[in-house]
Coordinates of C-alpha atoms in Angstrom, one line a residue:
M1 CA 53.7 14.9 41.9
L2 CA 51.1 13.9 39.4
E3 CA 49.9 10.4 38.4
Y4 CA 47.4 9.6 35.7
I5 CA 44.7 6.8 35.3
P6 CA 42.5 6.4 32.3
Y7 CA 39.0 7.4 33.2
G8 CA 37.7 4.1 32.1
K9 CA 39.9 2.3 34.6
T10 CA 38.8 4.3 37.7
G11 CA 35.4 2.6 38.0
Y12 CA 33.7 5.9 38.6
F13 CA 32.6 6.9 35.1
N14 CA 29.8 5.4 33.0
Q15 CA 30.0 3.9 29.5
L16 CA 28.8 7.1 27.8
V17 CA 31.7 9.1 29.2
T18 CA 34.3 6.5 28.3
D19 CA 32.9 6.1 24.8
F20 CA 32.8 9.9 24.4
L21 CA 36.5 10.1 25.3
A22 CA 37.3 7.3 22.9
D23 CA 35.3 8.9 20.1
A24 CA 33.4 5.6 19.8
P25 CA 31.5 5.2 16.5
Q26 CA 28.0 4.8 18.2
I27 CA 28.4 8.2 20.0
R28 CA 30.5 10.2 17.6
P29 CA 27.6 11.5 15.4
F30 CA 26.1 13.4 18.4
Y31 CA 28.9 16.0 18.8
S32 CA 30.9 18.1 16.3
Y33 CA 34.5 17.8 17.5
S34 CA 36.7 15.1 18.9
A35 CA 36.7 15.0 22.7
V36 CA 40.5 14.4 23.0
R37 CA 41.7 15.8 19.6
P38 CA 39.5 18.8 19.1
D39 CA 39.9 21.0 16.1
F40 CA 40.0 24.5 17.6
T41 CA 40.8 26.1 14.2
A42 CA 37.5 24.7 12.8
A43 CA 35.6 25.8 16.0
I44 CA 36.9 29.3 15.7
A45 CA 36.0 29.5 12.0
A46 CA 32.5 28.3 12.7
R47 CA 32.0 30.9 15.4
Q48 CA 33.3 33.6 13.1
Q49 CA 30.4 32.9 10.8
F50 CA 27.8 33.6 13.6
N51 CA 26.7 37.1 14.5
T52 CA 27.5 37.2 18.2
P53 CA 25.8 40.2 19.9
R54 CA 29.1 41.4 21.3
A55 CA 28.1 45.0 22.1
A56 CA 25.0 43.9 24.1
L57 CA 27.1 41.3 25.9
V58 CA 29.8 43.8 26.9
A59 CA 27.2 46.3 28.0
A60 CA 25.5 43.7 30.2
L61 CA 28.8 42.6 31.7
E62 CA 29.9 46.2 32.4
Q63 CA 26.6 46.8 34.3
Q64 CA 26.9 43.5 36.1
Y65 CA 30.5 44.3 37.3
Q66 CA 29.9 48.0 38.2
H67 CA 29.6 47.5 42.0
L68 CA 32.5 45.0 42.2
E69 CA 36.1 45.7 43.1
P70 CA 37.8 46.3 39.7
E71 CA 40.2 43.5 38.6
Q72 CA 42.4 44.6 35.7
A73 CA 42.5 41.2 34.1
V74 CA 38.7 40.9 34.1
Q75 CA 38.2 44.5 32.8
D76 CA 40.6 43.8 30.0
N77 CA 38.8 40.6 29.1
I78 CA 35.3 42.2 29.1
A79 CA 36.7 45.0 26.8
R80 CA 38.2 42.3 24.5
L81 CA 34.8 40.6 24.1
A82 CA 33.8 43.5 21.9
H83 CA 36.4 42.5 19.3
P84 CA 35.6 39.9 16.6
Q85 CA 38.9 38.1 17.2
T86 CA 38.0 37.3 20.9
F87 CA 36.5 34.0 21.8
T88 CA 35.4 32.3 25.1
V89 CA 35.9 29.0 26.8
T90 CA 32.9 28.4 29.1
T91 CA 31.9 26.3 32.0
A92 CA 28.6 26.4 33.7
H93 CA 27.3 25.6 37.2
Q94 CA 24.5 26.5 39.6
P95 CA 25.3 29.0 42.4
N96 CA 25.7 26.3 45.1
I97 CA 26.2 27.9 48.5
F98 CA 29.9 28.4 49.3
T99 CA 30.6 26.9 45.7
G100 CA 29.3 23.4 46.6
Y101 CA 31.7 20.8 45.4
L102 CA 35.5 20.7 44.7
Y103 CA 34.9 20.2 41.0
F104 CA 33.4 23.7 40.8
V105 CA 36.9 25.0 41.3
Y106 CA 38.3 22.5 38.8
K107 CA 35.9 23.4 36.0
I108 CA 36.7 27.1 36.3
L109 CA 40.4 26.7 36.5
Q110 CA 40.3 24.3 33.5
A111 CA 38.7 27.0 31.5
V112 CA 41.4 29.4 32.6
K113 CA 44.2 26.9 31.7
L114 CA 42.7 26.2 28.3
C115 CA 42.5 29.9 27.5
Q116 CA 46.2 30.2 28.5
E117 CA 47.2 27.4 26.2
L118 CA 45.0 28.6 23.3
Q119 CA 46.5 32.1 23.6
Q120 CA 49.9 30.6 22.9
Q121 CA 48.7 28.5 20.0
Y122 CA 46.7 31.3 18.4
P123 CA 48.4 34.6 19.3
Q124 CA 46.3 36.4 16.7
H125 CA 43.2 35.8 18.8
H126 CA 42.2 36.5 22.4
F127 CA 40.6 33.8 24.7
V128 CA 38.4 34.6 27.7
P129 CA 37.4 32.1 30.4
V130 CA 33.8 32.4 31.4
Y131 CA 31.8 31.0 34.3
Y132 CA 28.1 30.9 33.2
M133 CA 26.1 31.0 36.4
G134 CA 23.0 28.7 36.3
S135 CA 21.3 31.0 38.8
E136 CA 17.8 30.1 37.7
D137 CA 18.0 26.6 39.0
A138 CA 15.4 25.9 41.6
D139 CA 16.8 22.7 43.2
L140 CA 17.6 24.0 46.7
D141 CA 18.1 20.4 48.0
E142 CA 21.1 20.2 45.6
L143 CA 22.3 23.8 45.9
G144 CA 21.7 24.4 49.6
S145 CA 24.2 22.0 51.3
I146 CA 27.9 21.5 51.6
Y147 CA 30.0 18.6 53.0
L148 CA 32.8 19.8 55.2
E149 CA 35.2 17.6 57.3
G150 CA 32.8 14.7 57.5
K151 CA 29.6 16.7 58.1
T152 CA 26.8 18.0 55.9
L153 CA 25.9 21.6 56.5
T154 CA 22.4 22.6 55.2
W155 CA 20.9 26.0 54.7
A156 CA 17.3 26.2 56.0
A157 CA 16.4 28.8 53.4
G158 CA 12.6 28.5 53.7
Q159 CA 12.3 30.1 50.2
Q160 CA 11.1 28.9 46.8
G161 CA 11.8 29.7 43.1
A162 CA 15.2 30.3 41.5
V163 CA 18.0 29.8 44.0
G164 CA 20.0 32.7 42.5
R165 CA 17.2 35.1 43.5
M166 CA 16.9 33.9 47.1
H167 CA 17.9 36.1 49.9
P168 CA 20.9 34.8 51.9
D169 CA 19.0 35.0 55.2
G170 CA 20.2 32.4 57.7
L171 CA 23.7 31.9 56.1
E172 CA 25.4 33.7 59.0
Q173 CA 24.8 30.7 61.2
L174 CA 26.4 28.4 58.6
I175 CA 29.4 30.6 58.3
G176 CA 29.8 30.4 62.0
Q177 CA 29.8 26.6 61.7
I178 CA 32.4 26.8 58.9
K179 CA 34.5 29.0 61.1
D180 CA 34.4 26.5 63.9
T181 CA 35.2 23.6 61.5
L182 CA 38.2 25.3 59.9
G183 CA 39.6 26.4 63.2
Y184 CA 43.0 28.2 63.2
A185 CA 44.2 27.1 59.7
P186 CA 46.6 29.7 58.3
H187 CA 44.1 31.3 55.8
A188 CA 40.9 30.5 57.6
G189 CA 40.4 34.1 58.8
E190 CA 40.6 35.6 55.4
L191 CA 38.3 33.0 54.0
I192 CA 35.7 33.6 56.6
T193 CA 35.9 37.3 56.0
L194 CA 35.4 36.7 52.3
L195 CA 32.3 34.5 52.9
Q196 CA 30.8 37.1 55.3
K197 CA 31.3 39.9 52.7
A198 CA 29.9 37.7 49.9
Y199 CA 26.8 36.3 51.7
L200 CA 26.0 38.9 54.4
E201 CA 26.5 42.0 52.3
H202 CA 24.6 41.1 49.1
R203 CA 20.9 41.0 48.4
N204 CA 20.7 37.5 46.8
I205 CA 22.6 34.3 46.2
Q206 CA 23.5 35.1 42.6
D207 CA 25.1 38.5 43.6
A208 CA 26.9 36.7 46.5
T209 CA 28.2 34.0 44.2
L210 CA 29.3 36.6 41.7
Y211 CA 31.2 38.4 44.4
L212 CA 32.8 35.2 45.8
V213 CA 33.9 33.8 42.4
H214 CA 35.2 37.2 41.3
A215 CA 37.3 37.5 44.5
L216 CA 38.7 33.9 44.1
F217 CA 39.3 33.8 40.3
G218 CA 39.3 37.4 39.1
R219 CA 43.1 37.5 39.1
Y220 CA 43.0 34.9 36.3
G221 CA 40.8 37.1 34.2
L222 CA 37.7 34.9 34.7
V223 CA 34.5 36.6 33.6
V224 CA 31.3 35.6 35.4
L225 CA 28.1 35.8 33.4
V226 CA 24.8 36.0 35.2
P227 CA 22.2 35.3 32.5
D228 CA 19.2 36.3 34.7
N229 CA 19.2 39.6 32.9
P230 CA 16.5 41.4 30.8
A231 CA 19.0 42.7 28.2
L232 CA 20.6 39.3 27.7
K233 CA 17.2 37.4 27.6
S234 CA 16.0 39.9 25.0
L235 CA 18.7 38.5 22.6
Y236 CA 17.0 35.1 22.9
I237 CA 13.4 36.3 22.2
P238 CA 13.3 34.8 18.6
V239 CA 14.0 31.3 20.0
I240 CA 11.7 31.7 23.1
K241 CA 8.9 32.9 20.8
D242 CA 9.4 30.0 18.5
E243 CA 9.4 27.6 21.4
L244 CA 6.1 29.1 22.8
F245 CA 4.2 29.1 19.5
H246 CA 5.8 26.3 17.5
Q247 CA 7.5 24.0 20.0
A248 CA 10.1 22.7 17.5
S249 CA 12.6 21.5 20.1
H250 CA 10.3 18.7 21.4
N251 CA 10.4 16.8 18.1
I252 CA 14.0 17.6 17.2
V253 CA 15.4 16.4 20.5
N254 CA 13.1 13.4 20.7
N255 CA 14.4 12.3 17.3
T256 CA 18.0 12.5 18.6
L257 CA 16.9 10.6 21.8
E258 CA 15.5 7.7 19.7
Q259 CA 19.0 7.2 18.2
L260 CA 21.0 8.0 21.4
G261 CA 18.7 5.9 23.6
A262 CA 19.6 2.8 21.6
H263 CA 23.0 2.8 23.3
Y264 CA 22.7 4.9 26.5
K265 CA 20.4 6.0 29.2
V266 CA 18.8 9.3 28.3
Q267 CA 19.9 12.2 30.5
A268 CA 17.1 14.8 29.9
N269 CA 13.7 14.4 28.2
P270 CA 12.3 17.4 26.4
R271 CA 8.9 18.9 27.3
E272 CA 6.4 20.3 24.7
I273 CA 7.5 23.7 25.9
N274 CA 11.0 23.8 27.4
L275 CA 10.6 27.1 29.3
F276 CA 9.8 28.1 32.9
Y277 CA 8.0 31.3 34.0
L278 CA 10.2 33.1 36.5
R279 CA 9.3 35.6 39.2
D280 CA 10.7 36.2 42.6
G281 CA 9.8 33.2 44.7
M282 CA 8.5 31.2 41.7
R283 CA 9.8 29.2 38.8
E284 CA 7.1 27.1 37.2
R285 CA 6.6 25.3 33.8
I286 CA 4.7 26.9 31.0
V287 CA 2.2 24.6 29.3
Q288 CA -0.2 25.2 26.4
E289 CA -3.8 24.1 26.7
G290 CA -5.8 24.9 23.6
E291 CA -5.5 28.6 22.8
Q292 CA -4.1 29.4 26.2
W293 CA -0.7 29.2 27.9
K294 CA -0.8 28.5 31.6
V295 CA 1.8 28.7 34.3
L296 CA 1.6 25.4 36.3
H297 CA 0.6 25.6 40.0
T298 CA -0.5 29.3 39.6
S299 CA -3.6 31.1 38.3
L300 CA -1.5 32.8 35.6
K301 CA -2.7 32.3 32.0
F302 CA -2.2 34.1 28.7
D303 CA -3.7 34.1 25.2
A304 CA -1.3 34.4 22.2
A305 CA -1.3 38.2 22.1
E306 CA -0.9 38.5 25.8
L307 CA 2.0 36.0 25.9
E308 CA 3.9 37.8 23.1
K309 CA 3.4 41.1 24.9
E310 CA 4.7 39.6 28.1
L311 CA 7.7 38.2 26.3
V312 CA 8.7 41.5 24.7
S313 CA 8.0 43.5 27.9
H314 CA 9.6 41.1 30.3
P315 CA 12.0 38.6 28.6
E316 CA 13.6 38.0 32.1
R317 CA 10.5 36.2 33.1
F318 CA 11.1 33.4 30.7
S319 CA 13.7 30.8 31.8
P320 CA 15.0 28.1 29.5
N321 CA 15.2 24.6 30.9
V322 CA 18.1 22.2 30.3
I323 CA 17.1 21.7 26.6
L324 CA 17.3 25.4 25.7
R325 CA 19.8 26.7 28.2
G326 CA 22.9 25.6 26.3
M327 CA 21.8 27.3 23.1
F328 CA 21.1 30.5 25.0
Q329 CA 24.6 30.4 26.4
E330 CA 26.1 29.9 22.9
T331 CA 23.9 32.6 21.4
I332 CA 25.1 35.4 23.7
L333 CA 28.8 34.3 24.0
P334 CA 31.4 34.0 21.3
N335 CA 32.1 30.5 22.6
I336 CA 34.2 27.8 21.1
A337 CA 34.5 25.2 23.9
F338 CA 32.3 24.1 26.7
I339 CA 33.7 22.2 29.8
G340 CA 31.2 20.0 31.6
G341 CA 30.9 17.0 33.8
G342 CA 29.6 13.6 32.7
G343 CA 26.0 14.5 33.2
E344 CA 26.3 17.8 31.3
I345 CA 28.1 16.1 28.4
A346 CA 25.2 13.6 28.3
Y347 CA 22.5 16.2 27.8
W348 CA 24.6 18.3 25.4
L349 CA 24.8 15.2 23.2
E350 CA 21.0 15.5 22.8
L351 CA 21.2 19.0 21.4
K352 CA 23.4 19.0 18.2
A353 CA 20.4 18.8 15.8
L354 CA 18.6 21.6 17.8
F355 CA 21.6 23.9 17.4
A356 CA 21.7 23.1 13.6
H357 CA 18.0 23.9 13.3
Y358 CA 18.5 27.4 14.8
G359 CA 21.9 28.0 13.1
V360 CA 23.9 28.3 16.3
P361 CA 27.5 27.0 16.3
Y362 CA 27.8 23.8 18.4
P363 CA 30.9 24.1 20.6
I364 CA 33.8 21.7 21.3
L365 CA 32.7 19.6 24.3
L366 CA 35.3 18.8 26.9
L367 CA 35.0 16.6 29.9
R368 CA 35.9 18.5 33.0
N369 CA 39.2 17.4 34.7
S370 CA 38.9 15.1 37.6
L371 CA 41.5 15.2 40.4
L372 CA 42.2 13.3 43.6
L373 CA 44.1 15.5 46.1
T374 CA 46.1 13.3 48.4
D375 CA 47.5 14.5 51.8
E376 CA 50.8 13.7 53.5
L377 CA 49.4 11.5 56.2
S378 CA 47.5 9.3 53.8
A379 CA 50.6 9.1 51.6
Q380 CA 52.7 7.9 54.5
R381 CA 50.1 5.3 55.5
L382 CA 49.9 4.0 51.9
D383 CA 53.7 3.9 51.7
K384 CA 53.9 1.8 54.9
L385 CA 51.2 -0.6 53.5
G386 CA 52.9 -0.8 50.1
I387 CA 49.7 0.3 48.4
T388 CA 49.6 2.8 45.6
T389 CA 47.1 5.6 45.4
A390 CA 45.8 4.2 42.1
E391 CA 44.9 0.9 43.8
L392 CA 42.5 2.9 46.1
F393 CA 40.0 3.2 43.2
A394 CA 39.0 -0.4 43.8
T395 CA 36.3 -1.2 46.4
T396 CA 37.5 -1.4 50.0
D397 CA 36.8 -5.2 50.2
D398 CA 38.9 -5.7 47.0
I399 CA 41.8 -3.7 48.3
V400 CA 41.8 -5.6 51.6
N401 CA 41.5 -9.0 49.9
A402 CA 44.3 -8.2 47.5
Y403 CA 46.5 -7.0 50.4
V404 CA 45.9 -10.1 52.5
K405 CA 46.5 -12.5 49.5
K406 CA 49.7 -10.7 48.8
H407 CA 51.1 -10.7 52.3
T408 CA 49.8 -14.0 53.8
N409 CA 52.0 -17.1 54.2
A410 CA 48.9 -19.3 53.8
A411 CA 47.8 -20.7 50.5
L412 CA 44.5 -18.8 50.2
V413 CA 44.1 -19.1 46.5
L414 CA 43.3 -22.8 45.8
K415 CA 44.6 -22.8 42.2
E416 CA 46.0 -26.3 42.5
E417 CA 42.9 -27.7 44.0
Y418 CA 40.7 -26.1 41.3
A419 CA 43.0 -27.7 38.7
A420 CA 42.8 -31.1 40.4
I421 CA 39.0 -30.9 40.5
E422 CA 38.9 -30.0 36.8
K423 CA 41.2 -32.8 35.9
L424 CA 39.2 -35.3 38.0
Y425 CA 35.9 -34.4 36.4
D426 CA 37.4 -34.3 32.9
S427 CA 38.3 -38.0 33.6
L428 CA 34.9 -38.7 35.0
E429 CA 33.1 -37.2 32.1
E430 CA 35.1 -39.3 29.7
K431 CA 34.2 -42.4 31.6
A432 CA 30.5 -41.3 31.7
R433 CA 30.6 -40.8 27.9
S434 CA 32.0 -44.3 27.3
I435 CA 29.3 -45.9 29.5
D436 CA 26.2 -43.8 28.7
V437 CA 26.3 -40.4 27.1
T438 CA 23.3 -39.2 29.2
L439 CA 25.5 -39.5 32.3
V440 CA 27.8 -36.6 31.0
A441 CA 25.3 -34.0 32.2
S442 CA 25.3 -35.6 35.7
A443 CA 29.0 -35.5 35.8
G444 CA 29.0 -31.8 34.7
A445 CA 26.5 -31.0 37.5
E446 CA 28.7 -32.7 40.1
R447 CA 31.7 -30.7 38.7
S448 CA 29.9 -27.4 39.3
R449 CA 28.9 -28.4 42.8
A450 CA 32.5 -29.4 43.6
L451 CA 33.9 -26.1 42.3
K452 CA 31.3 -24.2 44.2
S453 CA 32.4 -26.0 47.4
I454 CA 36.0 -25.2 46.8
G455 CA 35.0 -21.5 46.2
K456 CA 33.2 -21.4 49.6
L457 CA 36.1 -23.0 51.3
E458 CA 38.5 -20.4 49.7
H459 CA 36.3 -17.6 50.9
K460 CA 36.3 -19.0 54.5
F461 CA 40.1 -19.3 54.4
L462 CA 40.4 -15.6 53.3
R463 CA 37.9 -14.4 55.9
A464 CA 39.8 -16.3 58.7
E465 CA 43.2 -15.0 57.4
K466 CA 41.9 -11.4 57.3
K467 CA 41.5 -11.4 61.1
K468 CA 45.3 -11.6 61.3
F469 CA 45.5 -8.3 59.3
A470 CA 43.1 -6.2 61.5
W471 CA 45.5 -3.3 61.9
Q472 CA 46.3 -3.1 58.2
T473 CA 42.6 -3.4 57.3
D474 CA 41.8 -0.6 59.6
Q475 CA 44.5 1.6 58.0
I476 CA 43.2 0.8 54.5
K477 CA 39.7 1.7 55.5
Q478 CA 40.8 5.0 57.1
V479 CA 42.7 6.1 54.0
K480 CA 40.0 5.0 51.7
N481 CA 37.3 6.9 53.6
K482 CA 39.6 10.0 53.8
L483 CA 40.2 10.1 50.1
F484 CA 36.9 8.7 48.9
P485 CA 34.4 10.1 51.4
G486 CA 31.1 8.2 51.5
G487 CA 32.5 5.9 48.8
S488 CA 32.4 8.7 46.3
L489 CA 35.0 10.6 44.4
Q490 CA 36.5 13.3 46.6
E491 CA 35.5 16.1 44.1
R492 CA 31.9 15.1 44.1
K493 CA 31.6 15.3 47.9
E494 CA 34.1 17.7 49.5
N495 CA 34.2 21.5 49.4
F496 CA 37.3 23.5 48.5
M497 CA 37.5 25.4 51.8
P498 CA 39.7 23.1 54.0
W499 CA 42.4 23.2 51.3
Y500 CA 42.0 27.0 50.8
A501 CA 42.1 27.6 54.6
A502 CA 45.4 25.7 54.7
E503 CA 47.1 27.1 51.6
G504 CA 45.2 30.3 50.6
P505 CA 45.3 31.4 47.0
A506 CA 48.3 29.2 46.4
F507 CA 45.9 26.2 46.5
L508 CA 44.2 27.5 43.3
D509 CA 47.6 28.0 41.6
R510 CA 48.5 24.4 42.6
V511 CA 45.3 23.0 41.1
L512 CA 45.8 25.2 37.9
A513 CA 49.3 23.8 37.4
A514 CA 48.0 20.2 37.7
L515 CA 45.2 20.5 35.1
T516 CA 45.4 19.2 31.6
P517 CA 42.5 20.9 29.7
V518 CA 42.2 18.3 27.0
T519 CA 42.7 14.7 28.3
D520 CA 41.2 11.3 28.8
Q521 CA 43.2 10.8 32.1
F522 CA 42.1 11.1 35.7
T523 CA 44.8 13.0 37.7
I524 CA 46.1 12.2 41.2
V525 CA 47.8 15.2 42.8
S526 CA 50.2 14.4 45.6
Q527 CA 51.5 17.0 48.0
V528 CA 55.2 17.5 47.7

């Protein structure tokens, strides 16, 4: 069963996201297509005007997939990318160990679902779902942990640089902990085997993630793109060269930020040079000092001629940061839509003018679907309490207070008393005004004190009454903590594995069926 709540009413999404979904006038100039009524026909037409390097893309993907178990749907989609009537729907994420958060699964399946729907709407075209792996990210604190059944498991990697290039040493111990945690769930064995093959039989994290994602989602035709590739990076040399020698992005994006910052908190600030220098065990910023370009925290430096030679010889050593990454993605893929979370949408809104400057089509931006997966025990508890799942989006205190007020026999809300105080002081202010107008302020101050006293008394009444509802309060807290672990949305904390261990591949099919690719509604998915 599915229930829906507008994102703005959940309390878990910021103003920028809700304004984006509402196409609010102060944010609408910063993206090309409506967030909830996107014009796919226009996006396709814009993409057709751009010379996508399809042959090079297909060649890179064929090389990338040559050691993987063939999946016909994936092979067909890679072949289709060579044709000018094929377009992609892309989502991007770093290679978090064991996929990281639940929403990783949602983003990928949303791309799959949208391609399925577009295929029906535009039968003359083909649509390919793509997972663009952000394997050059160096934030191991973010990528090296998962939360599983109430515990955080952390990989002690002891390595530096791009996480995608790190060796998966030490993950065998974590897989052992996962095995103990999942226990004898029906599909736990096959999942553990899959993790072992992915992480213990591949040389680095990006290859392990490619294997894992292909095994999970290949049957849907999902194409994984690993951009840490010399052939793909060479396609971006003109922009990288312009960034190194002319640094246009800094001023262009800063101009956008001045306008966007008037309404919202800025997500990402551009550097003078928005590139890292990338080698195994190292990912450091490139900075220009006079006539030299230096790699921070190293002894590496180049003059202009040396830098250009390095770029042409080793384009894979130049890694775009968040300001230039999206445009790289849109340069090498025939993409029409990008699916991202709130943070991703926020920084994409900074980039429209940059895309225009380089003549790269700006895609349709779609907020990734958010789901709450409820379980049977939680549903039974809520039913017994007479609380809906939607009510759980409030704070625990607010849920408990509302429950007590609804079910108590005592008059906890002192509406009549408040009204009596207001009536009394209205009368006193009238008398004060007739005696001496300067006394009105004194009467008003006394009114405020009296109302405050009533409020304190009301709070004490509620606190005393709540003690009579200890069992119900405990039940509410247990369900809230189960479905909103750590006070967070489930999808931002939990990993997919407990659900997959219980249901196997059917779990992914269940999520796929629940998704609405273009929506402004949060979805509650109940087990039936």
